[in-house]
Structure formats: C-alpha cells, structure tokens
Coordinates of C-alpha atoms and ligand atoms in Angstrom, one line a residue:
M243 CA 48.2 41.9 68.5
S244 CA 44.5 42.6 67.7
K245 CA 41.5 40.4 67.5
A246 CA 39.1 39.8 64.8
D247 CA 35.4 40.7 65.4
V248 CA 32.8 38.4 63.8
V249 CA 29.3 38.9 62.4
I250 CA 27.1 35.8 62.2
G251 CA 23.5 35.2 61.0
C252 CA 21.5 33.6 63.8
F253 CA 18.5 32.3 61.8
Y254 CA 18.0 31.5 58.1
G255 CA 20.0 34.3 56.5
D256 CA 19.0 37.9 55.5
E257 CA 19.0 39.1 59.0
G258 CA 20.6 42.5 57.9
K259 CA 24.2 41.4 58.3
G260 CA 25.3 43.7 55.7
K261 CA 24.1 46.7 57.4
V262 CA 25.8 45.9 60.7
I263 CA 29.1 45.1 58.8
D264 CA 28.8 48.3 57.2
Y265 CA 28.8 50.0 60.4
L266 CA 31.5 48.1 62.0
A267 CA 33.6 48.4 58.9
G268 CA 33.7 52.1 59.4
K269 CA 36.1 51.2 62.2
A270 CA 37.9 48.3 60.7
D271 CA 41.1 48.1 58.5
V272 CA 40.3 44.6 57.2
A273 CA 37.1 42.9 56.4
V274 CA 37.0 39.2 55.4
R275 CA 34.5 36.9 53.9
A276 CA 35.1 33.2 55.2
T277 CA 32.4 31.0 53.7
G278 CA 29.7 30.6 50.9
G279 CA 29.8 32.3 47.7
D280 CA 27.3 34.4 45.6
N281 CA 24.3 32.6 47.2
A282 CA 24.8 35.5 49.7
G283 CA 23.1 38.8 49.2
H284 CA 24.1 41.6 51.6
T285 CA 22.2 44.9 51.1
I286 CA 23.8 48.3 52.1
K287 CA 22.1 51.7 51.6
A288 CA 24.6 54.2 51.7
G289 CA 24.7 57.8 50.2
G290 CA 21.4 57.3 48.3
V291 CA 22.9 54.2 46.6
K292 CA 21.7 50.6 47.2
Y293 CA 24.5 48.0 46.9
A294 CA 23.7 44.2 46.8
M295 CA 27.0 42.6 47.8
H296 CA 27.3 39.0 46.8
L297 CA 31.1 38.1 47.0
I298 CA 33.3 41.1 47.8
P299 CA 33.1 41.9 51.5
S300 CA 30.6 44.6 52.2
G301 CA 33.3 46.3 54.4
I302 CA 35.0 47.7 51.4
L303 CA 32.2 50.2 51.1
S304 CA 33.7 52.2 54.0
G305 CA 36.3 53.4 51.4
H306 CA 39.3 52.6 53.8
T307 CA 38.7 48.9 54.6
V308 CA 40.6 46.1 52.8
G309 CA 38.2 43.4 51.7
V310 CA 39.6 39.8 51.7
I311 CA 37.8 36.9 50.0
G312 CA 39.0 34.0 52.4
N313 CA 39.9 30.4 51.5
G314 CA 36.6 29.1 52.6
V315 CA 34.7 31.0 49.8
V316 CA 33.6 29.3 46.6
L317 CA 34.0 32.1 44.0
N318 CA 32.4 32.6 40.7
P319 CA 34.8 34.8 38.7
S320 CA 32.2 36.3 36.4
V321 CA 30.1 37.5 39.4
L322 CA 33.2 38.8 41.1
L323 CA 34.4 40.8 38.1
E324 CA 30.8 42.3 37.7
E325 CA 30.9 43.4 41.3
I326 CA 34.5 44.8 40.9
D327 CA 33.2 46.9 37.8
N328 CA 30.0 48.1 39.7
L329 CA 32.3 49.3 42.7
K330 CA 34.8 51.0 40.3
N331 CA 31.8 52.8 38.5
H332 CA 30.8 54.1 42.0
G333 CA 34.3 55.4 42.4
Y334 CA 35.8 52.7 44.7
D335 CA 39.6 52.1 44.6
V336 CA 39.1 48.3 44.2
E337 CA 42.7 47.7 43.1
H338 CA 44.1 48.7 46.4
Y339 CA 41.4 47.4 48.6
L340 CA 40.5 43.9 47.4
K341 CA 42.5 40.7 48.0
I342 CA 41.6 37.2 47.1
S343 CA 42.9 34.0 48.8
D344 CA 44.8 31.7 46.5
K345 CA 43.0 28.9 48.3
A346 CA 39.5 29.8 47.4
H347 CA 37.7 27.5 45.2
V348 CA 36.4 28.5 41.7
I349 CA 33.0 28.0 40.6
L350 CA 33.0 26.6 37.0
P351 CA 30.1 26.7 34.4
Y352 CA 29.1 23.1 35.2
H353 CA 28.4 23.9 38.9
P354 CA 25.2 25.9 38.4
L355 CA 24.1 23.5 35.9
L356 CA 24.6 20.6 38.3
D357 CA 23.0 22.5 41.0
K358 CA 19.8 23.0 39.1
A359 CA 19.8 19.3 37.7
L360 CA 20.3 18.0 41.2
E361 CA 17.5 20.2 42.6
N362 CA 15.1 18.8 39.7
T363 CA 16.0 15.1 40.8
R364 CA 15.1 15.7 44.5
A365 CA 11.7 14.7 45.6
A366 CA 11.9 17.2 48.5
K367 CA 13.4 20.4 47.0
I368 CA 15.9 22.4 49.0
G369 CA 15.2 25.7 47.1
T370 CA 18.8 26.4 46.3
T371 CA 19.9 29.6 44.8
G372 CA 21.0 27.7 41.9
K373 CA 24.5 29.3 42.0
G374 CA 26.4 26.1 42.0
I375 CA 27.4 26.4 45.7
G376 CA 26.7 22.7 46.7
P377 CA 28.4 21.1 43.6
S378 CA 31.4 23.5 44.1
Y379 CA 31.8 22.4 47.8
C380 CA 31.4 18.8 46.7
D381 CA 34.4 19.1 44.4
K382 CA 36.3 20.7 47.2
Y383 CA 35.7 17.8 49.6
E384 CA 36.0 15.3 46.9
R385 CA 39.4 16.9 46.3
S386 CA 39.1 17.6 42.7
G387 CA 38.1 21.3 43.0
L388 CA 40.0 24.1 41.1
R389 CA 41.5 26.6 43.5
V390 CA 42.3 30.2 42.5
E391 CA 46.0 29.2 42.6
D392 CA 45.2 26.5 39.9
L393 CA 44.3 29.1 37.5
Y394 CA 48.0 30.1 37.2
A395 CA 49.4 26.6 37.4
P396 CA 51.1 24.8 34.4
N397 CA 48.4 22.1 34.4
F398 CA 45.5 24.6 34.4
R399 CA 44.2 23.7 31.1
E400 CA 44.3 19.9 31.5
K401 CA 42.6 20.2 35.0
L402 CA 39.9 22.3 33.6
R403 CA 39.4 19.9 30.8
G404 CA 39.3 16.9 33.0
L405 CA 36.7 18.5 35.3
T406 CA 34.5 19.9 32.5
E407 CA 34.4 16.7 30.5
S408 CA 33.8 14.4 33.5
R409 CA 30.9 16.6 34.8
K410 CA 29.4 16.8 31.5
D411 CA 29.0 13.1 31.5
L412 CA 27.4 13.5 35.0
L413 CA 25.0 16.0 33.7
K414 CA 24.1 13.9 30.8
F415 CA 23.1 11.4 33.4
Y416 CA 21.0 13.8 35.6
D417 CA 19.7 16.0 32.8
P418 CA 19.4 13.7 29.7
E419 CA 16.9 16.2 28.1
N420 CA 19.3 19.1 28.0
Q421 CA 20.1 19.5 24.4
D422 CA 22.2 22.7 25.1
L423 CA 24.9 20.8 27.0
E424 CA 27.6 20.6 24.4
R425 CA 27.3 24.3 23.8
E426 CA 27.0 25.4 27.4
L427 CA 30.0 23.2 28.3
D428 CA 32.2 23.9 25.3
F429 CA 35.6 23.4 26.7
E430 CA 37.5 25.7 24.4
K431 CA 35.1 28.5 25.1
I432 CA 35.3 27.8 28.9
Y433 CA 39.1 27.8 28.8
D434 CA 39.4 31.1 27.0
M435 CA 36.8 32.6 29.3
Y436 CA 38.6 31.5 32.5
W437 CA 42.0 32.3 31.1
D438 CA 40.6 35.8 30.6
F439 CA 39.1 35.9 34.1
A440 CA 42.5 34.5 35.6
Q441 CA 44.4 37.5 34.1
K442 CA 41.9 40.1 35.4
L443 CA 41.9 38.6 38.9
K444 CA 45.7 38.1 39.2
P445 CA 46.4 41.5 40.8
Y446 CA 44.1 40.6 43.6
V447 CA 45.3 37.1 44.5
C448 CA 47.5 36.6 47.6
D449 CA 48.3 34.2 50.4
A450 CA 45.4 35.6 52.6
I451 CA 46.2 33.5 55.5
T452 CA 49.5 35.1 55.9
Y453 CA 48.0 38.5 55.1
L454 CA 45.4 38.3 57.7
H455 CA 47.7 37.1 60.5
K456 CA 50.2 39.8 59.6
A457 CA 47.4 42.3 59.8
L458 CA 46.4 41.2 63.3
E459 CA 50.2 41.2 64.4
Q460 CA 50.4 44.9 63.2
G461 CA 47.5 45.7 65.4
K462 CA 45.0 46.2 62.5
K463 CA 41.3 46.0 63.3
M464 CA 39.7 43.1 61.6
L465 CA 36.0 42.1 60.9
V466 CA 34.9 38.7 59.7
E467 CA 31.7 38.9 57.6
G468 CA 29.5 36.0 58.1
A469 CA 27.3 34.9 55.2
Q470 CA 24.2 32.7 55.4
A471 CA 23.4 31.7 59.0
T472 CA 23.3 29.4 61.8
L473 CA 20.2 27.4 60.8
L474 CA 21.5 27.0 57.2
D475 CA 24.7 25.4 58.5
I476 CA 25.5 22.1 57.0
D477 CA 26.1 20.6 60.5
F478 CA 23.8 22.7 62.8
G479 CA 21.1 23.6 60.6
S480 CA 17.9 21.9 59.4
Y481 CA 19.7 19.4 57.3
P482 CA 19.2 18.8 54.3
F483 CA 17.5 22.1 53.9
V484 CA 20.8 24.0 54.4
T485 CA 23.6 25.5 52.4
S486 CA 26.8 23.5 51.8
S487 CA 29.2 25.3 54.3
N488 CA 29.6 26.1 57.8
P489 CA 28.5 29.7 58.3
T490 CA 28.8 29.2 62.1
I491 CA 32.0 30.1 64.1
G492 CA 33.9 26.9 63.1
G493 CA 33.6 27.9 59.5
I494 CA 34.9 31.4 60.4
L495 CA 38.0 29.8 61.5
T496 CA 38.5 27.3 58.7
G497 CA 37.4 29.8 56.0
T498 CA 40.1 32.3 57.1
G499 CA 43.0 30.5 58.7
L500 CA 42.4 32.7 62.0
S501 CA 42.6 30.8 65.2
A502 CA 40.1 30.5 68.1
S503 CA 42.3 32.8 70.2
D504 CA 42.1 35.5 67.4
M505 CA 38.4 35.8 67.9
G506 CA 37.1 39.0 69.5
E507 CA 33.6 39.9 69.6
V508 CA 31.0 37.5 68.0
Y509 CA 28.0 39.6 67.0
G510 CA 24.7 37.6 66.3
V511 CA 22.4 39.3 63.9
I512 CA 18.7 38.9 64.1
K513 CA 15.6 40.8 62.8
A514 CA 13.1 41.7 65.2
Y515 CA 10.9 39.1 63.4
S516 CA 12.1 36.2 61.3
S517 CA 12.2 35.0 57.7
R518 CA 13.4 32.3 55.5
V519 CA 13.9 31.8 51.7
G520 CA 13.9 28.3 50.4
E521 CA 12.4 25.1 51.7
G522 CA 12.6 23.4 55.1
P523 CA 11.1 23.6 58.7
Y524 CA 10.3 27.0 60.1
V525 CA 8.5 26.8 63.6
T526 CA 7.4 30.5 63.8
E527 CA 6.3 30.9 60.2
L528 CA 3.1 32.7 59.7
L529 CA 1.0 31.5 56.7
D530 CA -1.6 34.2 57.1
E531 CA -2.2 37.8 56.5
T532 CA 0.2 38.7 59.5
G533 CA 3.1 36.9 57.5
D534 CA 2.1 38.7 54.4
R535 CA 2.1 42.0 56.1
I536 CA 5.5 41.4 57.6
R537 CA 6.8 40.7 54.1
E538 CA 5.4 43.9 52.7
L539 CA 6.4 46.0 55.5
G540 CA 9.9 44.6 55.6
H541 CA 10.3 44.4 51.8
E542 CA 11.3 40.7 52.3
Y543 CA 12.2 39.6 48.9
G544 CA 15.5 37.9 48.2
T545 CA 18.5 40.0 47.4
T546 CA 20.1 37.3 45.4
T547 CA 17.1 35.5 43.7
G548 CA 14.2 37.9 44.2
R549 CA 12.1 35.2 45.7
P550 CA 9.4 36.3 48.4
R551 CA 10.8 35.4 51.8
R552 CA 8.7 33.3 54.1
C553 CA 8.1 35.4 57.2
G554 CA 7.1 35.0 61.0
W555 CA 7.6 35.9 64.5
L556 CA 11.0 36.1 66.2
D557 CA 12.2 32.7 67.6
L558 CA 14.1 33.0 70.8
V559 CA 14.5 29.3 71.3
A560 CA 16.5 29.3 67.9
L561 CA 18.4 32.4 69.0
R562 CA 19.6 30.7 72.3
Y563 CA 20.7 27.8 70.0
A564 CA 22.8 30.3 67.8
K565 CA 24.2 31.7 70.9
R566 CA 25.4 28.3 72.1
V567 CA 26.8 27.1 68.8
N568 CA 28.6 30.4 68.1
G569 CA 29.5 31.8 71.5
L570 CA 27.8 35.1 70.7
T571 CA 28.8 38.1 72.8
A572 CA 26.4 40.6 71.6
L573 CA 23.4 41.1 69.3
S574 CA 22.2 43.2 66.5
V575 CA 18.4 43.6 66.2
N576 CA 17.3 44.9 62.9
H577 CA 14.0 46.0 61.7
L578 CA 12.6 47.4 64.9
D579 CA 10.9 50.0 62.7
T580 CA 9.2 47.2 60.8
I581 CA 8.0 45.1 63.8
G582 CA 6.8 48.4 65.6
K583 CA 4.1 48.9 63.1
F584 CA 2.1 46.0 64.6
E585 CA -0.2 46.7 67.4
K586 CA 0.6 43.3 69.1
I587 CA 3.9 41.3 68.7
Q588 CA 4.5 37.6 69.4
V589 CA 7.9 36.3 70.4
C590 CA 8.5 32.5 70.5
V591 CA 9.7 31.4 74.1
G592 CA 9.3 27.7 73.8
Y593 CA 8.3 24.7 71.6
E594 CA 5.6 22.5 72.4
W595 CA 6.5 19.1 71.3
N596 CA 5.1 15.6 72.1
G597 CA 3.1 17.1 74.9
T598 CA 6.0 18.9 76.5
I599 CA 7.4 22.4 76.4
T600 CA 11.0 22.8 75.7
E601 CA 13.4 25.8 75.4
D602 CA 16.1 23.7 73.7
F603 CA 16.4 23.8 70.1
S604 CA 17.3 20.7 68.0
S605 CA 17.8 20.5 64.3
N606 CA 16.1 17.1 64.0
L607 CA 13.5 17.5 61.3
E608 CA 10.9 15.4 62.9
F609 CA 11.1 17.7 66.0
L610 CA 11.0 20.9 64.1
N611 CA 8.1 19.8 61.7
S612 CA 6.0 18.8 64.7
S613 CA 6.8 21.5 67.1
K614 CA 4.4 24.3 67.9
P615 CA 5.6 27.7 69.0
V616 CA 4.7 28.9 72.5
Y617 CA 4.4 32.7 72.3
K618 CA 4.7 35.6 74.7
E619 CA 2.8 38.7 73.6
F620 CA 4.1 42.2 73.5
D621 CA 2.7 45.7 72.9
G622 CA 3.7 47.1 69.6
N623 CA 2.7 50.6 68.0
F624 CA 6.2 51.9 68.5
G625 CA 5.5 55.0 66.2
D626 CA 8.1 56.7 64.2
L627 CA 11.6 55.7 65.4
S628 CA 13.6 57.8 62.8
G629 CA 14.2 60.7 65.4
C630 CA 15.6 58.3 68.0
K631 CA 19.3 58.7 68.4
S632 CA 19.8 56.5 71.4
F633 CA 18.2 53.5 73.2
E634 CA 16.8 55.8 75.9
E635 CA 14.9 57.8 73.3
L636 CA 13.0 54.7 72.0
P637 CA 9.4 54.6 73.2
L638 CA 8.8 52.3 76.3
N639 CA 7.2 49.3 74.2
A640 CA 10.3 49.1 72.0
R641 CA 12.7 49.2 75.0
T642 CA 10.6 46.5 76.8
Y643 CA 10.7 44.3 73.6
I644 CA 14.6 44.6 73.4
Q645 CA 15.1 44.2 77.1
F646 CA 13.2 40.9 76.9
I647 CA 15.5 39.6 74.2
E648 CA 18.4 40.4 76.3
E649 CA 16.8 38.7 79.4
Y650 CA 15.8 35.5 77.6
T651 CA 19.1 35.0 75.8
G652 CA 21.5 36.7 78.4
I653 CA 23.2 38.5 75.4
P654 CA 23.4 42.3 75.3
V655 CA 21.9 44.0 72.3
R656 CA 24.5 46.3 71.1
F657 CA 23.0 47.5 67.7
I658 CA 19.4 48.3 66.9
G659 CA 18.2 48.9 63.2
T660 CA 15.5 51.5 62.9
G661 CA 15.5 51.7 59.0
A662 CA 17.4 50.5 55.9
E663 CA 19.8 53.5 55.6
R664 CA 23.3 53.4 56.9
E665 CA 22.4 56.0 59.5
A666 CA 19.3 54.3 61.0
M667 CA 21.1 52.3 63.6
L668 CA 21.2 52.9 67.4
V669 CA 24.6 51.9 69.1
R670 CA 24.7 51.0 72.8
E671 CA 28.2 51.2 74.2
Ligands
GDP252 P1 21.9 40.1 55.0 O1 21.9 39.0 53.9 O2 21.9 39.4 56.3 O3 23.0 41.1 54.8 O4 20.5 40.8 54.8 P2 19.8 41.2 53.5 O5 20.5 42.4 52.9 O6 19.5 40.1 52.6 O7 18.3 41.6 53.9 C1 18.1 42.4 55.0 C2 17.1 43.5 54.3 O8 16.7 44.4 55.4 C3 17.8 44.5 53.4 O9 16.8 44.9 52.4 C4 18.2 45.8 54.2 O10 18.3 47.0 53.6 C5 17.1 45.7 55.3 N1 17.4 46.2 56.5 C6 18.4 46.1 57.3 N2 18.2 46.5 58.6 C7 17.1 47.2 58.6 C8 16.3 47.8 59.5 O11 16.7 48.0 60.7 N3 15.1 48.4 59.2 C9 14.6 48.2 57.8 N4 13.4 48.8 57.6 N5 15.3 47.5 56.9 C10 16.5 47.1 57.3
IMO253 P1 22.7 35.8 53.1 O1 24.3 35.7 53.3 C1 19.1 33.4 52.8 C2 19.5 29.2 51.3 C3 18.8 29.1 50.0 C4 18.4 27.6 50.2 C5 19.5 27.0 51.0 C6 20.6 26.3 50.0 O2 22.1 36.8 52.2 O3 22.1 35.8 54.4 P2 22.4 27.2 48.5 O4 22.2 28.0 47.1 O5 23.3 27.8 49.3 O6 22.8 25.7 48.2 O7 21.0 27.2 49.0 O8 20.2 28.1 51.6 N1 20.5 30.5 51.3 C7 20.2 31.6 51.8 N2 19.0 32.2 52.4 N3 20.2 34.1 52.8 C8 21.4 33.6 52.2 O9 22.6 34.4 52.4 C9 21.4 32.3 51.8 N4 22.3 31.6 51.2 C10 21.7 30.4 51.0 O10 17.7 29.8 49.7 O11 17.2 27.6 50.9
MG254 MG1 20.9 38.3 52.3

C-alpha cells in the first residue's frame, strides 16, 4: 500500500506549485487535482514550451503520469476540452492519461455570469477570477449542482433546463441592465453545447474514488496537486477575500476520497518573497518601487487573468500558520534567483498589533488590516545561481536565507527554485 504525497500553496496562490508538481510527477504514476477549477493557473516550462495548466493536473506533462480530476473540482467542460486539444497538439496521449471523476461538478454558462454580477454588487470587491467558481460551489452546497455523472442521466435535459431558467431569473435580479441575457442563456443552445461536451468527455469519466484507492493498493506512487493556497481557503483564509473551496489538507481529502492515513509527504510551496492577486489584506505588501521591482524581476502577472500581482516580502508568520493548518513536512522555496537580485532582503518574523508583537497568525480581518510587519534583514546579491547544482554550491548569503526559513518554521527545505525552467531546481535529499 503506498501513500499520496501532497503539494499545497502556503500563501495567496501562485507560489510555483506547478513547477514542483512537474518535478515530483517525474516519479509519480498518478497525479490528482482535488479542489478549485480553472481559477488555477499553473505554469510549467518544459522543453522550450510554456504550459499554463488550469484544470488538467500538471503531472500529466511527465508523459507517463495519469492525471485525475477529482470529485472536489468544479469543471468547465469548454476550458477542459481546449486544454485536452492543446496537449494533444503537443503530442500528449491524453486518451490514456486523463481521468475525470463522475462526482466533479460542472460549471454551466450562468456561473461566470453570476460570478461577475455578484462581484459588481459587492461594496468590497473580492477580485474573483470571474470563472464562475463561487456560484458553482454554491450550487454544490445548495445541493442543486450538476455533476459530471448527471450529463449522462435520463433527466439531464430537464435538470439543465431547471437550473438555467431559475438562474436566469436570479441574473435578471442582480444584473437588470444585461440586454444579452436571453441570448447568452438560450437553453436550446446550451443543451446542444453540453450534450456535445458530454460525448467528448465520456471516455475520460470514471469512479475516481475507487480508481485512486486501487492505485494506492497496487503500490502506485501518487501526487495530489493543490490549487490556490492556504490563505485563500474558505475557512482558514482572509474571508471573505478567499476562494470558495478548501485548498488546505482537509479539502485534499474530501476532494479525492483519500483518507488521512493515505497521506505521505505534505509539501508546502512558497516563493522567496510573496504575492497576491485580487483584493484583501496582505501584511507584507510593498506599495513602493521595491514591490514594483519584485513584480518585474519575478514576472508577477496572473497566469489565469493576466492581472499584475501585488508583491511583498516573505511572511514567515503566515508560513508557520500554513504549517499548522496543513501539517507540512517539507518546503519548496521558489524564485531564489529573483530575490537574490536584491542587495538587502527583509523577512517578516512577527506582526506588531495593538502594541504587542506576535508570531501567531490569525485570519481575522481587523487583525490583518492593522498588523505591521516586523522584519529581519538578510544580505542578498546572490549572483548567478544557474550553475548551482546542489545546496552546497549556493553562495553563503543564499544558504543563510534558506537556513533561516528552516530554523523559524522547523520545516526542512527540500526543493529550491533557481529559475522558471524545469531543470532550474535544487533537490535536497
Ligand atoms: P502556481 O499557480 O503556484 O503553479 O504558480 P504560477 O505558475 O501561477 O506562478 C509561478 C510563476 O513563477 C510562473 O511564472 C513560473 O514559471 C515561475 N517560477 C516558478 N519557480 C520559479 C523560480 O524558481 N524562479 C523563477 N524565476 N521563476 C519561477
Ligand atoms: P493558483 O492555483 C492566485 C484568487 C482570486 C481572488 C480570489 C477568489 O494558480 O495558485 P475565485 O475566482 O476563486 O472566486 O477568486 O482567489 N485566486 C487565486 N489567486 N492563484 C490562484 O490559483 C487563485 N485562484 C483564485 O484572484 O482573489
Ligand atoms: Mg497560479
């Protein structure tokens, strides 16, 4: 019986999970996505090609790893079919290497419309990706959602009609100015489109829960690919400036059907600095030229929406919280090359709040909005890291920085990113 290793984002997303997953998938037989939908954007640079993966597990890029879209995912069939085509065009044998849970929920055309309409009505915007993620999870938890298996059920047409018509009424309420609604939510067109999607996706659909358990029973190596991140978690993040799922360890279990005792390593992924896209509190955000410089040096523009990411220093208070919530066993620190271009680097080691200094994170908004970061300074100027093939070959300043992260958090740093390419990663056994 083998275990499933897990990759989880520790901050507000875009920590470089795709790159770590890509490395780990090289040794994995199965890679599974548990939560979220095409709000995720995982970049992998391999063989001179840049892949932006939104729904299909990035692990499939190894060429020998089966990618499974788990039951906890909300799936937009049109985005998925585009991704399938793109992979096929790059020579991937998707037919043999992709599986979709029959229990995953399907994003329907009204979901993105509702997402945008609701966002427009909010006084304090969340800055959602507009992909319909929140409204789709709303349907799920309200128990009216359409699951992949429903695409093949005798009542599919009636269920789709009921949902489309009732949500059209809702949209008329939230977005009375929208003159295109009847055309955008023309039921017959939607039915034809989703019938076609259903036929195209049918070969991939399976009982993923049984598939995953059988794979572990057969001793297969498994990797669970986290999307989003700890501080975007609906329970543990900066609510309401969060996504609508649990990207933390609990969501990994409910989004796959794996059990707590099936978990192996839990890898937490961070950048050597931090970023956030969308609204909400961000204690170490830099609203000055240093923040701009991080954005430019790190190419911090969203993979999914192209939005410029907010940037700041690394926050170890938040990282320790991610360790507690997820039970992290090892870390991956990406963008050491980027942070090493600064002469001096700050790392947040405490929050000053209400006249006291604490090292305990709380997702309380008032606390986060009024906390000031307490920094410890490190020497930068790491120089060119591209020639370094092991931790020992890194310059002293870079090693000191990594070792401090380990000391503060009590978690070993297993992977170190020194560039965007697949090969630019140091692995410490
Ligand atoms: P994810 O959503 O966590 O998979 O991260 P994204 O792909 O959205 O964003 C991470 C970005 O950083 C991508 O553009 C990656 O190609 C890039 N990246 C990842 N690791 C490194 C690294 O170590 N150095 C550099 N320079 N770029 C990296
Ligand atoms: P990956 O997997 C960064 C953010 C959005 C917004 C909030 C809610 O690439 O790390 P949603 O559309 O989910 O309702 O938006 O969550 N967000 C992400 N930010 N990386 C992601 O995924 C994200 N997925 C959602 O920007 O602030
Ligand atoms: Mg991303």
